[in-house]
Amino acid sequence: LAKTTQPISMDSYEGQEVNITCSHNNIATNDYITWYQQFPSQGPRFIIQGYKTKVTNEVASLFIPADRKSSTLSLPRVSLSDTAVYYCLVGDWGSARQLTFGSGTQLTVLP
Amino acid sequence: NAGVTQTPKFQVLKTGQSMTLQCAQDMNHEYMSWYRQDPGMGLRLIHYSVGAGITDQGEVPNGYNVSRSTTEDFPLRLLSAAPSQTSVYFCASALAGAQETQYFGPGTRLLVL
């Protein structure tokens, strides 16, 4: 499983766009990039996954450059309820049997 | 669908006691897993199962046992509780071949004195 590096914490204000970047220099050809969100006292929740270029859903967008050595999770117009820990995971989910969570990024949205 | 359910929500044990954390899912998922999360840290995989009758160890399996007799249930047993097992335990499930999209339960907070 490719190792990932992301900032420990980030602060933002309500209404702003937040971008969280994850570095994964050793990503393999068959690896996908997956992001989870975890609110306090809850289990993590899958939010988005991508392989290359851009993926968008109702929650977030995921930008992946051509070399795929990094990815950026973009949260548009955050609110206080987006305060959570965000985890970046990389793996070949077709063959991998487990998710490896790092320490994640603590996003705090301020009023 | 209830999704993934875990019981109990909170438990206090004395060192040396044994107990079973229950996990059930009603989504007919083949893949199930147990994680522990310690304060300020990410989740670490304890055990996982790819189907009834099949289990395997994760990153931190020592002190824990699992079994998978049905698709729906995946209990985690603490054989002899130790203070180092104080943690929050999460159970998760996923479709086979889609382990990247796991559905997590609400967690069980365990305190071992």
mmCIF file of N, CA, C and O in Angstrom, chain A residues 38 101, chain B residues 21 33-39 41-47 59-64 76 78 82-91 104 108 110:
data_model
loop_
_atom_site.group_PDB
_atom_site.id
_atom_site.type_symbol
_atom_site.label_atom_id
_atom_site.label_comp_id
_atom_site.label_asym_id
_atom_site.label_seq_id
_atom_site.Cartn_x
_atom_site.Cartn_y
_atom_site.Cartn_z
ATOM 1 N N GLN A 38 -14.341 11.653 8.925
ATOM 2 C CA GLN A 38 -14.759 11.137 10.223
ATOM 3 C C GLN A 38 -15.139 12.277 11.150
ATOM 4 O O GLN A 38 -14.287 13.119 11.490
ATOM 5 N N PHE A 101 -5.320 3.463 7.272
ATOM 6 C CA PHE A 101 -5.581 4.857 7.604
ATOM 7 C C PHE A 101 -4.338 5.481 8.220
ATOM 8 O O PHE A 101 -3.745 4.925 9.121
ATOM 9 N N LEU B 21 -17.434 -8.149 21.570
ATOM 10 C CA LEU B 21 -18.054 -7.004 20.930
ATOM 11 C C LEU B 21 -18.828 -7.530 19.719
ATOM 12 O O LEU B 21 -18.291 -8.257 18.887
ATOM 13 N N SER B 33 -14.830 -6.110 8.773
ATOM 14 C CA SER B 33 -13.539 -5.842 9.404
ATOM 15 C C SER B 33 -13.735 -5.186 10.756
ATOM 16 O O SER B 33 -14.791 -4.604 11.031
ATOM 17 N N TRP B 34 -12.691 -5.277 11.584
ATOM 18 C CA TRP B 34 -12.654 -4.621 12.880
ATOM 19 C C TRP B 34 -11.417 -3.721 12.942
ATOM 20 O O TRP B 34 -10.311 -4.158 12.581
ATOM 21 N N TYR B 35 -11.635 -2.488 13.420
ATOM 22 C CA TYR B 35 -10.557 -1.543 13.620
ATOM 23 C C TYR B 35 -10.590 -1.070 15.070
ATOM 24 O O TYR B 35 -11.622 -1.063 15.724
ATOM 25 N N ARG B 36 -9.448 -0.607 15.525
ATOM 26 C CA ARG B 36 -9.394 0.138 16.776
ATOM 27 C C ARG B 36 -8.819 1.511 16.499
ATOM 28 O O ARG B 36 -7.992 1.685 15.585
ATOM 29 N N GLN B 37 -9.304 2.471 17.264
ATOM 30 C CA GLN B 37 -8.822 3.839 17.100
ATOM 31 C C GLN B 37 -8.465 4.393 18.469
ATOM 32 O O GLN B 37 -9.318 4.505 19.350
ATOM 33 N N ASP B 38 -7.215 4.757 18.617
ATOM 34 C CA ASP B 38 -6.733 5.341 19.855
ATOM 35 C C ASP B 38 -6.709 6.855 19.711
ATOM 36 O O ASP B 38 -6.640 7.384 18.592
ATOM 37 N N PRO B 39 -6.760 7.574 20.823
ATOM 38 C CA PRO B 39 -6.879 9.037 20.763
ATOM 39 C C PRO B 39 -5.862 9.689 19.847
ATOM 40 O O PRO B 39 -4.662 9.430 19.949
ATOM 41 N N MET B 41 -5.271 9.264 16.791
ATOM 42 C CA MET B 41 -4.631 8.412 15.798
ATOM 43 C C MET B 41 -5.650 7.931 14.771
ATOM 44 O O MET B 41 -6.852 8.009 14.973
ATOM 45 N N GLY B 42 -5.124 7.437 13.692
ATOM 46 C CA GLY B 42 -5.973 6.832 12.686
ATOM 47 C C GLY B 42 -6.430 5.454 13.131
ATOM 48 O O GLY B 42 -6.140 5.009 14.243
ATOM 49 N N LEU B 43 -7.125 4.777 12.259
ATOM 50 C CA LEU B 43 -7.646 3.457 12.583
ATOM 51 C C LEU B 43 -6.634 2.383 12.226
ATOM 52 O O LEU B 43 -5.945 2.478 11.208
ATOM 53 N N ARG B 44 -6.579 1.366 13.045
ATOM 54 C CA ARG B 44 -5.702 0.227 12.779
ATOM 55 C C ARG B 44 -6.539 -1.039 12.679
ATOM 56 O O ARG B 44 -7.394 -1.303 13.519
ATOM 57 N N LEU B 45 -6.268 -1.815 11.656
ATOM 58 C CA LEU B 45 -7.044 -3.013 11.377
ATOM 59 C C LEU B 45 -6.651 -4.146 12.315
ATOM 60 O O LEU B 45 -5.475 -4.465 12.452
ATOM 61 N N ILE B 46 -7.662 -4.769 12.925
ATOM 62 C CA ILE B 46 -7.412 -5.882 13.852
ATOM 63 C C ILE B 46 -7.562 -7.221 13.129
ATOM 64 O O ILE B 46 -6.633 -8.025 13.076
ATOM 65 N N HIS B 47 -8.748 -7.464 12.612
ATOM 66 C CA HIS B 47 -9.048 -8.677 11.852
ATOM 67 C C HIS B 47 -10.035 -8.321 10.748
ATOM 68 O O HIS B 47 -10.749 -7.331 10.844
ATOM 69 N N GLU B 59 -3.408 -5.616 11.098
ATOM 70 C CA GLU B 59 -2.164 -5.021 11.593
ATOM 71 C C GLU B 59 -1.912 -5.315 13.065
ATOM 72 O O GLU B 59 -0.769 -5.514 13.489
ATOM 73 N N VAL B 60 -2.979 -5.360 13.883
ATOM 74 C CA VAL B 60 -2.812 -5.513 15.335
ATOM 75 C C VAL B 60 -3.733 -6.599 15.880
ATOM 76 O O VAL B 60 -4.659 -6.332 16.642
ATOM 77 N N PRO B 61 -3.510 -7.863 15.550
ATOM 78 C CA PRO B 61 -4.448 -8.922 15.939
ATOM 79 C C PRO B 61 -4.259 -9.503 17.334
ATOM 80 O O PRO B 61 -5.162 -10.178 17.846
ATOM 81 N N ASN B 62 -3.105 -9.252 17.960
ATOM 82 C CA ASN B 62 -2.806 -9.928 19.228
ATOM 83 C C ASN B 62 -3.783 -9.542 20.324
ATOM 84 O O ASN B 62 -4.041 -8.364 20.559
ATOM 85 N N GLY B 63 -4.314 -10.572 20.999
ATOM 86 C CA GLY B 63 -5.248 -10.347 22.095
ATOM 87 C C GLY B 63 -6.708 -10.377 21.668
ATOM 88 O O GLY B 63 -7.595 -10.216 22.502
ATOM 89 N N TYR B 64 -6.932 -10.586 20.372
ATOM 90 C CA TYR B 64 -8.291 -10.582 19.824
ATOM 91 C C TYR B 64 -8.530 -11.838 18.978
ATOM 92 O O TYR B 64 -7.641 -12.295 18.275
ATOM 93 N N LEU B 76 -16.132 -9.776 17.751
ATOM 94 C CA LEU B 76 -14.728 -9.629 18.142
ATOM 95 C C LEU B 76 -14.616 -10.000 19.613
ATOM 96 O O LEU B 76 -15.282 -9.406 20.460
ATOM 97 N N LEU B 78 -12.350 -10.369 23.054
ATOM 98 C CA LEU B 78 -11.152 -10.034 23.825
ATOM 99 C C LEU B 78 -10.956 -11.183 24.812
ATOM 100 O O LEU B 78 -11.828 -11.451 25.647
ATOM 101 N N ALA B 82 -6.677 -6.137 28.632
ATOM 102 C CA ALA B 82 -5.540 -5.418 29.201
ATOM 103 C C ALA B 82 -5.774 -3.921 29.034
ATOM 104 O O ALA B 82 -6.483 -3.503 28.101
ATOM 105 N N PRO B 83 -5.211 -3.088 29.907
ATOM 106 C CA PRO B 83 -5.391 -1.628 29.773
ATOM 107 C C PRO B 83 -5.001 -1.106 28.391
ATOM 108 O O PRO B 83 -5.590 -0.126 27.912
ATOM 109 N N SER B 84 -4.043 -1.761 27.735
ATOM 110 C CA SER B 84 -3.625 -1.329 26.394
ATOM 111 C C SER B 84 -4.727 -1.521 25.350
ATOM 112 O O SER B 84 -4.616 -1.000 24.226
ATOM 113 N N GLN B 85 -5.764 -2.257 25.702
ATOM 114 C CA GLN B 85 -6.875 -2.453 24.776
ATOM 115 C C GLN B 85 -7.982 -1.414 24.968
ATOM 116 O O GLN B 85 -9.009 -1.475 24.287
ATOM 117 N N THR B 86 -7.757 -0.475 25.854
ATOM 118 C CA THR B 86 -8.667 0.655 25.973
ATOM 119 C C THR B 86 -8.629 1.433 24.672
ATOM 120 O O THR B 86 -7.573 1.893 24.236
ATOM 121 N N SER B 87 -9.787 1.559 24.040
ATOM 122 C CA SER B 87 -9.823 2.151 22.707
ATOM 123 C C SER B 87 -11.272 2.279 22.259
ATOM 124 O O SER B 87 -12.195 1.875 22.968
ATOM 125 N N VAL B 88 -11.446 2.821 21.079
ATOM 126 C CA VAL B 88 -12.747 2.797 20.413
ATOM 127 C C VAL B 88 -12.649 1.787 19.282
ATOM 128 O O VAL B 88 -11.716 1.838 18.472
ATOM 129 N N TYR B 89 -13.595 0.885 19.241
ATOM 130 C CA TYR B 89 -13.577 -0.182 18.256
ATOM 131 C C TYR B 89 -14.677 0.047 17.217
ATOM 132 O O TYR B 89 -15.837 0.274 17.558
ATOM 133 N N PHE B 90 -14.267 -0.016 15.969
ATOM 134 C CA PHE B 90 -15.201 0.155 14.864
ATOM 135 C C PHE B 90 -15.258 -1.109 14.029
ATOM 136 O O PHE B 90 -14.229 -1.686 13.687
ATOM 137 N N CYS B 91 -16.469 -1.472 13.681
ATOM 138 C CA CYS B 91 -16.713 -2.561 12.754
ATOM 139 C C CYS B 91 -17.131 -1.953 11.423
ATOM 140 O O CYS B 91 -17.777 -0.890 11.394
ATOM 141 N N PHE B 104 -19.053 1.968 8.068
ATOM 142 C CA PHE B 104 -18.635 1.796 9.447
ATOM 143 C C PHE B 104 -19.817 1.868 10.404
ATOM 144 O O PHE B 104 -20.786 2.603 10.183
ATOM 145 N N THR B 108 -17.712 1.111 19.484
ATOM 146 C CA THR B 108 -17.846 0.691 20.885
ATOM 147 C C THR B 108 -16.662 1.269 21.644
ATOM 148 O O THR B 108 -15.514 1.043 21.279
ATOM 149 N N LEU B 110 -14.382 1.163 24.733
ATOM 150 C CA LEU B 110 -13.989 0.175 25.729
ATOM 151 C C LEU B 110 -12.950 0.769 26.664
ATOM 152 O O LEU B 110 -11.945 1.327 26.215
#
